[in-house]
Short mmCIF file of C-alpha atoms in Angstrom, two decimals:
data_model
loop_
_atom_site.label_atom_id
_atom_site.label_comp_id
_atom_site.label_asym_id
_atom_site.label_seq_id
_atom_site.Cartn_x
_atom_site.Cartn_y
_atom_site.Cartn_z
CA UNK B 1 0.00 0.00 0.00
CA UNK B 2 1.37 3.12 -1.02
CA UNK B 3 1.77 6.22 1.16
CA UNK B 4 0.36 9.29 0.50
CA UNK B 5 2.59 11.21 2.43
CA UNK B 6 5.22 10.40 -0.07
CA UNK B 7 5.44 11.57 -3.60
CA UNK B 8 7.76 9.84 -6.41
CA UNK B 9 9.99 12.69 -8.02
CA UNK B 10 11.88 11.62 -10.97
CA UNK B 11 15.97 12.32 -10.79
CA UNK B 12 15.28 14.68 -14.30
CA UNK B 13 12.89 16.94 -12.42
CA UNK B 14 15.55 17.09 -8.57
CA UNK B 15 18.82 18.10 -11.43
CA UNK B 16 16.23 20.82 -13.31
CA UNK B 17 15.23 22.19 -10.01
CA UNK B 18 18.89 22.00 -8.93
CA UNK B 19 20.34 24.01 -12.05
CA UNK B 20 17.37 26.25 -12.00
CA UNK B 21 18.48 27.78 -8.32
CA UNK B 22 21.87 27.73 -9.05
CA UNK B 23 21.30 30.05 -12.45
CA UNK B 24 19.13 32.07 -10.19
CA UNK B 25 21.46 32.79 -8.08
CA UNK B 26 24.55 33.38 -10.71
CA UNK B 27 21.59 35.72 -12.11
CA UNK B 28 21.36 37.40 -8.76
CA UNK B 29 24.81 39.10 -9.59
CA UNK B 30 26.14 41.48 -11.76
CA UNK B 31 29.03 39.98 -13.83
CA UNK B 32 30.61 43.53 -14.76
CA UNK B 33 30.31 44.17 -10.41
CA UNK B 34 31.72 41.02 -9.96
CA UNK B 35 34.89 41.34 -12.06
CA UNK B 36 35.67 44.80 -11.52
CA UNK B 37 36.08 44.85 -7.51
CA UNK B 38 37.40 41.30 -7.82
CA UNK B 39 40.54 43.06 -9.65
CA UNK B 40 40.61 46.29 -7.86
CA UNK B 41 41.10 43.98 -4.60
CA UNK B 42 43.80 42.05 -6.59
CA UNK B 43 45.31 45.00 -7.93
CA UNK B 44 48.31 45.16 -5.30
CA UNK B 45 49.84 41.82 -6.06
CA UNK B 46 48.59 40.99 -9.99
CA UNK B 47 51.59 39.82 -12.50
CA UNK B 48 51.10 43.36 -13.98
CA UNK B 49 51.35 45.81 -11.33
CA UNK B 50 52.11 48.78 -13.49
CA UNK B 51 50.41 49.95 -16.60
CA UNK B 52 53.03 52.67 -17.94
CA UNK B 53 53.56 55.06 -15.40
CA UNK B 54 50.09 53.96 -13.68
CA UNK B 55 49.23 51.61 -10.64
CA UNK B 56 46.86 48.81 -12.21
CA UNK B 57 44.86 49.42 -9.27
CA UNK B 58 44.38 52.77 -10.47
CA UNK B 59 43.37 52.27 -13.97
CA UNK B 60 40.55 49.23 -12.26
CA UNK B 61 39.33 52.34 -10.15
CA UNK B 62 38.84 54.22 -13.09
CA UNK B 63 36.68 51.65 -15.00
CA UNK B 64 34.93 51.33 -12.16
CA UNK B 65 33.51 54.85 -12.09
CA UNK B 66 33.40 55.06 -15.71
CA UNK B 67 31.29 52.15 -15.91
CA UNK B 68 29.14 53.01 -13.32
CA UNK B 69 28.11 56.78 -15.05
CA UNK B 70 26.68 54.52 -17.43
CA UNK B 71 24.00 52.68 -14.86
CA UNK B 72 20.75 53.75 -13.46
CA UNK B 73 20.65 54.55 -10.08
CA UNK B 74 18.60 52.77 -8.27
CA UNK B 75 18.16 54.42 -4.04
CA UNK B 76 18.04 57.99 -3.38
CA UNK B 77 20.26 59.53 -0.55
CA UNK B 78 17.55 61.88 0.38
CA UNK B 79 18.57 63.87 3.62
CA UNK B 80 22.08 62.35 3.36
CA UNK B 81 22.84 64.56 -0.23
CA UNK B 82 25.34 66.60 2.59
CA UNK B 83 27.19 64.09 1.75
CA UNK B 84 27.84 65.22 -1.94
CA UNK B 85 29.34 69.31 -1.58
CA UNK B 86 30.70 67.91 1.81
CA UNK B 87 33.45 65.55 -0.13
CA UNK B 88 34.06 68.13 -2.92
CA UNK B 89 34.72 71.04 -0.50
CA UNK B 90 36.90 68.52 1.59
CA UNK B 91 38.65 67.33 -1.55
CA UNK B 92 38.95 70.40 -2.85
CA UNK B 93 40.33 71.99 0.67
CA UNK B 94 42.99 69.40 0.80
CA UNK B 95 43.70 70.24 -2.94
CA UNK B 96 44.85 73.92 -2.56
CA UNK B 97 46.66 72.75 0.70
CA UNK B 98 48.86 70.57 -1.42
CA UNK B 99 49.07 72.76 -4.43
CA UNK B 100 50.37 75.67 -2.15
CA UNK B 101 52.61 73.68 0.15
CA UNK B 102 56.19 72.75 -0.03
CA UNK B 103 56.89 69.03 -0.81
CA UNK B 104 59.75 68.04 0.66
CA UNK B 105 62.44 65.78 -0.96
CA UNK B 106 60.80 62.21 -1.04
CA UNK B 107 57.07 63.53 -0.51
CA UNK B 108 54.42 61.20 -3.05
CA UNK B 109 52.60 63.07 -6.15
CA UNK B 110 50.12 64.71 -4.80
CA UNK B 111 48.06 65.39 -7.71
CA UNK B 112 48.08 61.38 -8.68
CA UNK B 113 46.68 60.96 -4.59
CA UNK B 114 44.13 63.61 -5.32
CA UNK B 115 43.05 61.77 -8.55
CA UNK B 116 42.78 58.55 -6.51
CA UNK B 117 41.46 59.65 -3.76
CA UNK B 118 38.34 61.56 -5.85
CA UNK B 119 37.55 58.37 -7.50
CA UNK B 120 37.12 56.73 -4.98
CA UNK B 121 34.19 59.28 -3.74
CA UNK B 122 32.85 58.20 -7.24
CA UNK B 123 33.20 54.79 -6.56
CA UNK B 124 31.49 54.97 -2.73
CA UNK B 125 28.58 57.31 -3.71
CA UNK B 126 27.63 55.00 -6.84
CA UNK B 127 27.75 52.30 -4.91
CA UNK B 128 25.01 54.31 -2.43
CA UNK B 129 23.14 55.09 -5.41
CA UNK B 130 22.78 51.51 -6.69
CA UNK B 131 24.45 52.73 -9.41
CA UNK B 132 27.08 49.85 -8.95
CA UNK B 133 25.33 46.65 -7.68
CA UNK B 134 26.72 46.58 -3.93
CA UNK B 135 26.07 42.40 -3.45
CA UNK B 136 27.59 41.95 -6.45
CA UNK B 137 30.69 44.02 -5.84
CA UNK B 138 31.09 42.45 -2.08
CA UNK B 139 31.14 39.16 -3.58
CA UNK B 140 33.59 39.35 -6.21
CA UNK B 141 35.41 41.46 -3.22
CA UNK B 142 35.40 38.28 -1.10
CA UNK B 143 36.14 35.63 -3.74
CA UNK B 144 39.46 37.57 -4.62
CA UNK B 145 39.97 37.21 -0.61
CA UNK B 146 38.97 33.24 -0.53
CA UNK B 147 40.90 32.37 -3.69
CA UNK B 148 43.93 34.31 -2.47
CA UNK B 149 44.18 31.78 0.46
CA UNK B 150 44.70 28.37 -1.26
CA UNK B 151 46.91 30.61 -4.09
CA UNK B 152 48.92 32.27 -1.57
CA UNK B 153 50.31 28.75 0.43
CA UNK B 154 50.34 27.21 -3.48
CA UNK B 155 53.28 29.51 -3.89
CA UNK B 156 51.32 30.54 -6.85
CA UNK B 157 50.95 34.53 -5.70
CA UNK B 158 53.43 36.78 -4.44
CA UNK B 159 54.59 36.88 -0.61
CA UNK B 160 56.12 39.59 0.34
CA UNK B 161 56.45 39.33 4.19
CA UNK B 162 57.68 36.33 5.11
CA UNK B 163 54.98 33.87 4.97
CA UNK B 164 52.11 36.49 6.13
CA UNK B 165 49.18 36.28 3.70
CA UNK B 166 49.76 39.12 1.08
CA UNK B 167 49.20 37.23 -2.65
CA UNK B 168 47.22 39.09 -4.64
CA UNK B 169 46.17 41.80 -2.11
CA UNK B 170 50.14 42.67 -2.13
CA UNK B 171 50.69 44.62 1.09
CA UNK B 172 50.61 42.50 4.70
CA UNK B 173 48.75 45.66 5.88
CA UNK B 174 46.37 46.41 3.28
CA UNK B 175 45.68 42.51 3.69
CA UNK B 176 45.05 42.86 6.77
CA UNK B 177 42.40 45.41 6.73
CA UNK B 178 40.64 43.60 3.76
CA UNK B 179 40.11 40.72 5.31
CA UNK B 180 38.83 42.73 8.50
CA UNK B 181 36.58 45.00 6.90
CA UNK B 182 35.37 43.04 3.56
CA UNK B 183 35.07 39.71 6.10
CA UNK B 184 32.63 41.98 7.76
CA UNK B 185 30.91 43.49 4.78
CA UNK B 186 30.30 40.31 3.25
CA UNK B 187 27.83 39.28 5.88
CA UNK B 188 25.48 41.47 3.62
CA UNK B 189 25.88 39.24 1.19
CA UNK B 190 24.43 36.27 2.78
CA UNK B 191 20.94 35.10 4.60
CA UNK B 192 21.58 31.61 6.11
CA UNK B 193 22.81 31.40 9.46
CA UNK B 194 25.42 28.42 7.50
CA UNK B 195 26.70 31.03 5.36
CA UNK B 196 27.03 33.78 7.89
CA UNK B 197 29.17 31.41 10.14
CA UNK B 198 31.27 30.01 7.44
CA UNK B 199 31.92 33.66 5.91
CA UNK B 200 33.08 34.78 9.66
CA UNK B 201 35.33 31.80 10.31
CA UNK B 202 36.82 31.93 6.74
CA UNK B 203 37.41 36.07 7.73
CA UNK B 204 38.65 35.65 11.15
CA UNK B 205 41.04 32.75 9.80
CA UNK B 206 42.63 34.67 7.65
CA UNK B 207 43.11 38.38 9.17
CA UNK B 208 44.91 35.87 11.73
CA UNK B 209 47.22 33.92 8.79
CA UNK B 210 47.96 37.70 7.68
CA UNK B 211 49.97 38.69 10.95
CA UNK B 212 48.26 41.82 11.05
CA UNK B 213 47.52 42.07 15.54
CA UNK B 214 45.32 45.09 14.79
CA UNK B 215 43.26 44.10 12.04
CA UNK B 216 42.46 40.75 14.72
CA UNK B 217 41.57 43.12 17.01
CA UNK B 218 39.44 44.70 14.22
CA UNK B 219 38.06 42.09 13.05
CA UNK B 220 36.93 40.72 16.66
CA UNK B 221 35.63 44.25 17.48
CA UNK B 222 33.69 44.41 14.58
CA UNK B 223 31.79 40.84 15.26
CA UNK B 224 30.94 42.05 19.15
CA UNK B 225 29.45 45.67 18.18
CA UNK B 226 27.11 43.05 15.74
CA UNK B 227 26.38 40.93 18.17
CA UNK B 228 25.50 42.88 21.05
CA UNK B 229 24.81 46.57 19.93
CA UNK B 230 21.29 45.34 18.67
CA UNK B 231 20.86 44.70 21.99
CA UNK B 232 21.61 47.91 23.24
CA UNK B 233 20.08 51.04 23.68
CA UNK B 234 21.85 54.04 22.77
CA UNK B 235 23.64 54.56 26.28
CA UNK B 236 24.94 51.18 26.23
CA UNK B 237 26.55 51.55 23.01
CA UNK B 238 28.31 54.56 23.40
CA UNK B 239 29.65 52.19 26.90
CA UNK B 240 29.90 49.19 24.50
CA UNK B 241 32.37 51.59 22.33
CA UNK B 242 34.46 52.42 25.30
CA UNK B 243 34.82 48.78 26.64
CA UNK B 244 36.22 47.77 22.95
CA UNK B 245 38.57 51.29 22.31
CA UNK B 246 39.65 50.24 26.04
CA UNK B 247 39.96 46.65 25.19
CA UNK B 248 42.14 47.27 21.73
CA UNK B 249 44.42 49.75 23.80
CA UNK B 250 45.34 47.50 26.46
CA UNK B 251 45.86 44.42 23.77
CA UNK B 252 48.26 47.09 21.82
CA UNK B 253 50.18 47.52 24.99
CA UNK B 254 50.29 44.94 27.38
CA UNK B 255 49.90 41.73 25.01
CA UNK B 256 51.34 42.64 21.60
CA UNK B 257 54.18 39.74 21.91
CA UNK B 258 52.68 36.97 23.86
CA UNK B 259 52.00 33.50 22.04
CA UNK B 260 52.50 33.66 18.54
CA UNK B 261 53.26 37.10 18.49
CA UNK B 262 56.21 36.90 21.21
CA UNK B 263 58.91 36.89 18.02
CA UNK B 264 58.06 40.66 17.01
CA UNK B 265 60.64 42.47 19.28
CA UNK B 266 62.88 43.93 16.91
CA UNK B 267 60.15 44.77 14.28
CA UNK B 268 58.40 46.31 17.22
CA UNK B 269 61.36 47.98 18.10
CA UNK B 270 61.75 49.58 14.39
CA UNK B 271 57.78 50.63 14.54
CA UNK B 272 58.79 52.14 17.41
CA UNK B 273 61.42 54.12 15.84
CA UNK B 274 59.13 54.84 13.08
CA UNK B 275 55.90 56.24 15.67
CA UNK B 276 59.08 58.60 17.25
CA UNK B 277 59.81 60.11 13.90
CA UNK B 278 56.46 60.26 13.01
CA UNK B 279 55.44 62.40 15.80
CA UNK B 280 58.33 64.57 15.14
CA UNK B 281 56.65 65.20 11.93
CA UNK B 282 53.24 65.63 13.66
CA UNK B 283 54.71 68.30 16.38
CA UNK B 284 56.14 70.20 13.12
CA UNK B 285 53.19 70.46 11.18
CA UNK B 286 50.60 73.34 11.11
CA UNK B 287 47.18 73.80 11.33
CA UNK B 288 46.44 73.11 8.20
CA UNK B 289 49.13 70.48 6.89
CA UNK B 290 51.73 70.16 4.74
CA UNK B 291 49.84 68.43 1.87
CA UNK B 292 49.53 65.10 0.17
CA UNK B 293 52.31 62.68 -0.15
CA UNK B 294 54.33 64.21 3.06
CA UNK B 295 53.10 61.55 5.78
CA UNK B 296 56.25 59.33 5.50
CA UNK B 297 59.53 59.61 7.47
CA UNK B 298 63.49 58.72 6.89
CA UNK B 299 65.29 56.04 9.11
CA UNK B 300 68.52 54.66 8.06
CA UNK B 301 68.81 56.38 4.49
CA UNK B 302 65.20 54.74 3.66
CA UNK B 303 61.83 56.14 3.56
CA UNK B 304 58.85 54.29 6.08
CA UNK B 305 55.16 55.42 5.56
CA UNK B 306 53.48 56.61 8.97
CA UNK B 307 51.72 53.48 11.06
CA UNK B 308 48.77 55.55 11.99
CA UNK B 309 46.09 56.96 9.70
CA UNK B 310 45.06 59.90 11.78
CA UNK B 311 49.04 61.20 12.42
CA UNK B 312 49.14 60.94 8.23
CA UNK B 313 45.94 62.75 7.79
CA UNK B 314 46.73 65.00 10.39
CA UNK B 315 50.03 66.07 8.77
CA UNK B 316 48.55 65.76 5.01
CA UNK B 317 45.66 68.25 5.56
CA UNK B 318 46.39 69.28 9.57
CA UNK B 319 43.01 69.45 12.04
CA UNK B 320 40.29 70.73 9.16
CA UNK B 321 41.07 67.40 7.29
CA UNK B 322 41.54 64.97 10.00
CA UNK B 323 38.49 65.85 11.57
CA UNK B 324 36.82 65.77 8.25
CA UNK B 325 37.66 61.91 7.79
CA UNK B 326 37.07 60.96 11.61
CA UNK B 327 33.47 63.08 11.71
CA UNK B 328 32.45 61.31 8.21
CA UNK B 329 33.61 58.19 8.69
CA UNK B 330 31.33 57.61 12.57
CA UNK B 331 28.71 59.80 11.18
CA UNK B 332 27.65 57.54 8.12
CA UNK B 333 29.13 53.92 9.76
CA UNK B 334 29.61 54.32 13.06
CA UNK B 335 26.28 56.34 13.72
CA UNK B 336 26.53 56.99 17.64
CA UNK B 337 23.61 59.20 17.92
CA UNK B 338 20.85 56.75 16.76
CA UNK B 339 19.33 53.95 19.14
CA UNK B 340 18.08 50.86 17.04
CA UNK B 341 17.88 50.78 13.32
CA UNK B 342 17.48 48.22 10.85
CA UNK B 343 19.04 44.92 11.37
CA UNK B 344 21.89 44.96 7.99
CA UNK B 345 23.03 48.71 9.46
CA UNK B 346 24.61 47.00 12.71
CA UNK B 347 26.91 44.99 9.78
CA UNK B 348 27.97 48.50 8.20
CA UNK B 349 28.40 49.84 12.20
CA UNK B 350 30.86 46.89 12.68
CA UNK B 351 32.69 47.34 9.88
CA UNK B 352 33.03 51.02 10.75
CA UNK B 353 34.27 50.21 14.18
CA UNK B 354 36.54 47.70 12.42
CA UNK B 355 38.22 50.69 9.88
CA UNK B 356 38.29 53.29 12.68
CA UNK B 357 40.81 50.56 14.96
CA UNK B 358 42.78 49.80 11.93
CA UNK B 359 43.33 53.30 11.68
CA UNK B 360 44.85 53.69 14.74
CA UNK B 361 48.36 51.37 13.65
CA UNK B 362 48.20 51.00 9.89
CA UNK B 363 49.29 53.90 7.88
CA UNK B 364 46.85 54.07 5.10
CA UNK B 365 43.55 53.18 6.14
CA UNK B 366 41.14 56.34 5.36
CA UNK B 367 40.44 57.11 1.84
CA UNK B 368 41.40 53.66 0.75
CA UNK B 369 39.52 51.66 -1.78
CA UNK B 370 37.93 49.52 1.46
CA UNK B 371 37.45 52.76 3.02
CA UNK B 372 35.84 53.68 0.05
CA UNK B 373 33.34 50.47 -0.29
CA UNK B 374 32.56 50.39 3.46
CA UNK B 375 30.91 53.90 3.48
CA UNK B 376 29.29 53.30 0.07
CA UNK B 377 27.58 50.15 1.88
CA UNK B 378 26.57 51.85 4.89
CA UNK B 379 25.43 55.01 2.88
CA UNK B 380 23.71 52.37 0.47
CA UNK B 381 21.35 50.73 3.55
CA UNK B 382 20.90 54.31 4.53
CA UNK B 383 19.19 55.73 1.45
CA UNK B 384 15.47 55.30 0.16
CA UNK B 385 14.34 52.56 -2.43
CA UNK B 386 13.44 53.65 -5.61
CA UNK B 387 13.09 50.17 -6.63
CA UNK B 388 13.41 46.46 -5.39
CA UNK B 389 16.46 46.23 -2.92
CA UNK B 390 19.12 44.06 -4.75
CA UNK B 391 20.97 43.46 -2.24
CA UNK B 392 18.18 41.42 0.00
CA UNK B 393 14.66 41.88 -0.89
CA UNK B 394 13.15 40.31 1.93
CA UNK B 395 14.57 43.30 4.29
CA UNK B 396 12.47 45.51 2.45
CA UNK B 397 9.48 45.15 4.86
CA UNK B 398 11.83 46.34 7.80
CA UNK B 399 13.37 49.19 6.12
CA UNK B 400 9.90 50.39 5.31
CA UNK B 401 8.97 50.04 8.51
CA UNK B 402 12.06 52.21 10.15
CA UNK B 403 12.52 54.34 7.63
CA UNK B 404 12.24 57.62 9.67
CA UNK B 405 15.04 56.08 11.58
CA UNK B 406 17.14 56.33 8.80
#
């Protein structure tokens, strides 16, 4: 006797099914997305790293914005359009104070910084606008990051510092903080709990494998503010903040060489030198900087970038620009003033909290391509539909119903 329960389903029908999800969700993202932030997260450490006289990484930035004036955009940024004349009066402020300063002997090209650094405000406001497909561009972010892994110990990608994960990302720092802060991102990505955990094992794995103690920190900071700040109302955030900017600070000083770590004496030592010249530099530089290219110092007859973002703003652009980046960067991620908001903004908060720690001991953190993509995702959940949500339509019910707390 047969069970009626049970239904016979032929194999043919189980493999159409089968294909049929899996080409929806290859549908679900936008090859051109895809490909382009794929390279411009392997443009450090690709075979070519120079195209003529400029960075590869460069010339994937600019496709990116030129391919993105050609899309429709898709969310409005309605009360957050500050955002617009604020970066073009702050780009254009840090413009003159280049073009009228002094460089000094070994100081970068400030006008090819400038360039860079306006493209990516392209880059993060079309990525707010919809204009560029954020899901898509997070995933081919973190592929580049996954594939690097197996390519890296395969001896088939570049390592530059001594067995730390750098590959195709081609800087231990900048590796560092893109496994952080895309690990973090990525979580936007995905809906099943399966996913969510493997994409924050995979991320935490790695920042570890690249050496970077900071961007662990980071990365850990990042996963407790979205864990418990949903939990909190606004009070207990701001005392949530304090416990992890207390907690990273005490880590940095008390238990940077214990374990794994205990071999980093004389590089310490040499960072140490480095943070000593550096604030020789800051203590000499005015109000309102010395201009782009001039946060680096000279030890030993050899140039060394500055290990702390705000000391290079600070002496690129002085207190007008440093404050600029620091007030932008917690205003749009961060977001201390609000209590709750929608559930995918606490994943833009922790990666915020994430790039505002690696700021504090890697040198080139704000205004960086990730710097760039995290505050086009957090201005992205931020703005209003003007059409189905790409990135996760069945959030669209709770954004509509917060949307004043936008």
């Amino acid at each position: 006797m047969s069970d009626s329960r049970f239904t016979a389903v032929p194999i043919s029908t189980l493999v159409k099914d089968g294909a049929g999800r899996a080409a929806s969700t290859i549908g679900s993202i936008r090859i051109p997305e895809f490909v382009l932030f794929g390279l411009l997260m392997a443009g450090g450490g690709l075979p070519i790293s120079m195209l003529g006289p400029i960075p590869l990484g460069h010339v994937i930035l600019g496709l990116i914005c030129a391919y993105g004036m050609f899309q429709r955009p898709t969310r409005d940024l309605g009360k957050f359009q500050w955002i617009v004349p604020a970066l073009v009066l702050a780009l254009f402020y840090i413009g003159m104070v280049s073009l009228f300063a002094d460089p000094s002997e070994y100081s970068a090209e400030w006008q090819e910084r400038l360039l860079r650094m306006s493209a990516v405000s392209v880059m993060m406001l079309f990525l707010a606008s919809g204009r560029l497909e954020l899901r898509s561009a997070l995933i081919g972010c973190f592929v580049v990051l996954l594939v690097n892994v197996p390519l890296f110990y395969a001896g088939l990608v570049p390592d530059t510092y001594g067995g730390y994960i750098t590959g195709l990302i081609g800087d231990k720092n900048a590796a560092g903080l893109a496994y952080a802060v895309v690990g973090l991102l990525a979580l936007m990505a995905v809906r099943s709990r399966g996913a969510v955990a493997a994409v924050v094992a995979f991320s935490l794995a790695a920042t570890w494998l690249t050496g970077s103690r900071t961007s662990i920190a980071a990365f850990a900071a990042g996963v407790a503010w979205i864990v418990l700040a949903p939990r909190l109302p606004m009070v207990g955030k701001w005392a949530l903040g304090a416990v992890i900017a207390f907690t990273v600070n005490l880590l940095a000083e008390d238990y940077s060489q214990i374990g794994v770590f205990s071999d980093r004496e004389g590089s310490d030592l040499l960072r140490q030198r480095i943070d000593d010249a550096s604030l020789d530099r800051v203590g000499q530089t005015g109000f309102f900087g010395q201009g782009l290219g001039e946060a680096y110092v000279v030890l030993d007859d050899r140039t060394w970038f500055f290990h702390n973002s705000y000391w290079s703003a600070l002496v690129e652009g002085g207190w007008p620009w440093v404050i600029f980046l620091v007030a932008i960067s917690v205003l749009v991620m961060v977001r201390p003033l609000k209590g709750q908001v929608p559930s995918r903004q606490y994943l833009a908060q922790g990666a915020g909290i994430a790039v505002l720690i690696c700021a504090t001991r890697l040198g080139e953190v704000l205004y960086t391509n990730v710097w760039g993509i995290a505050m086009g995702a957090a201005l992205f959940l931020l703005s209003a539909t003007r059409e189905s949500d790409p990135l996760d339509a069945s959030s669209r019910q709770e954004s509509s119903a917060q949307e004043g707390d936008g």
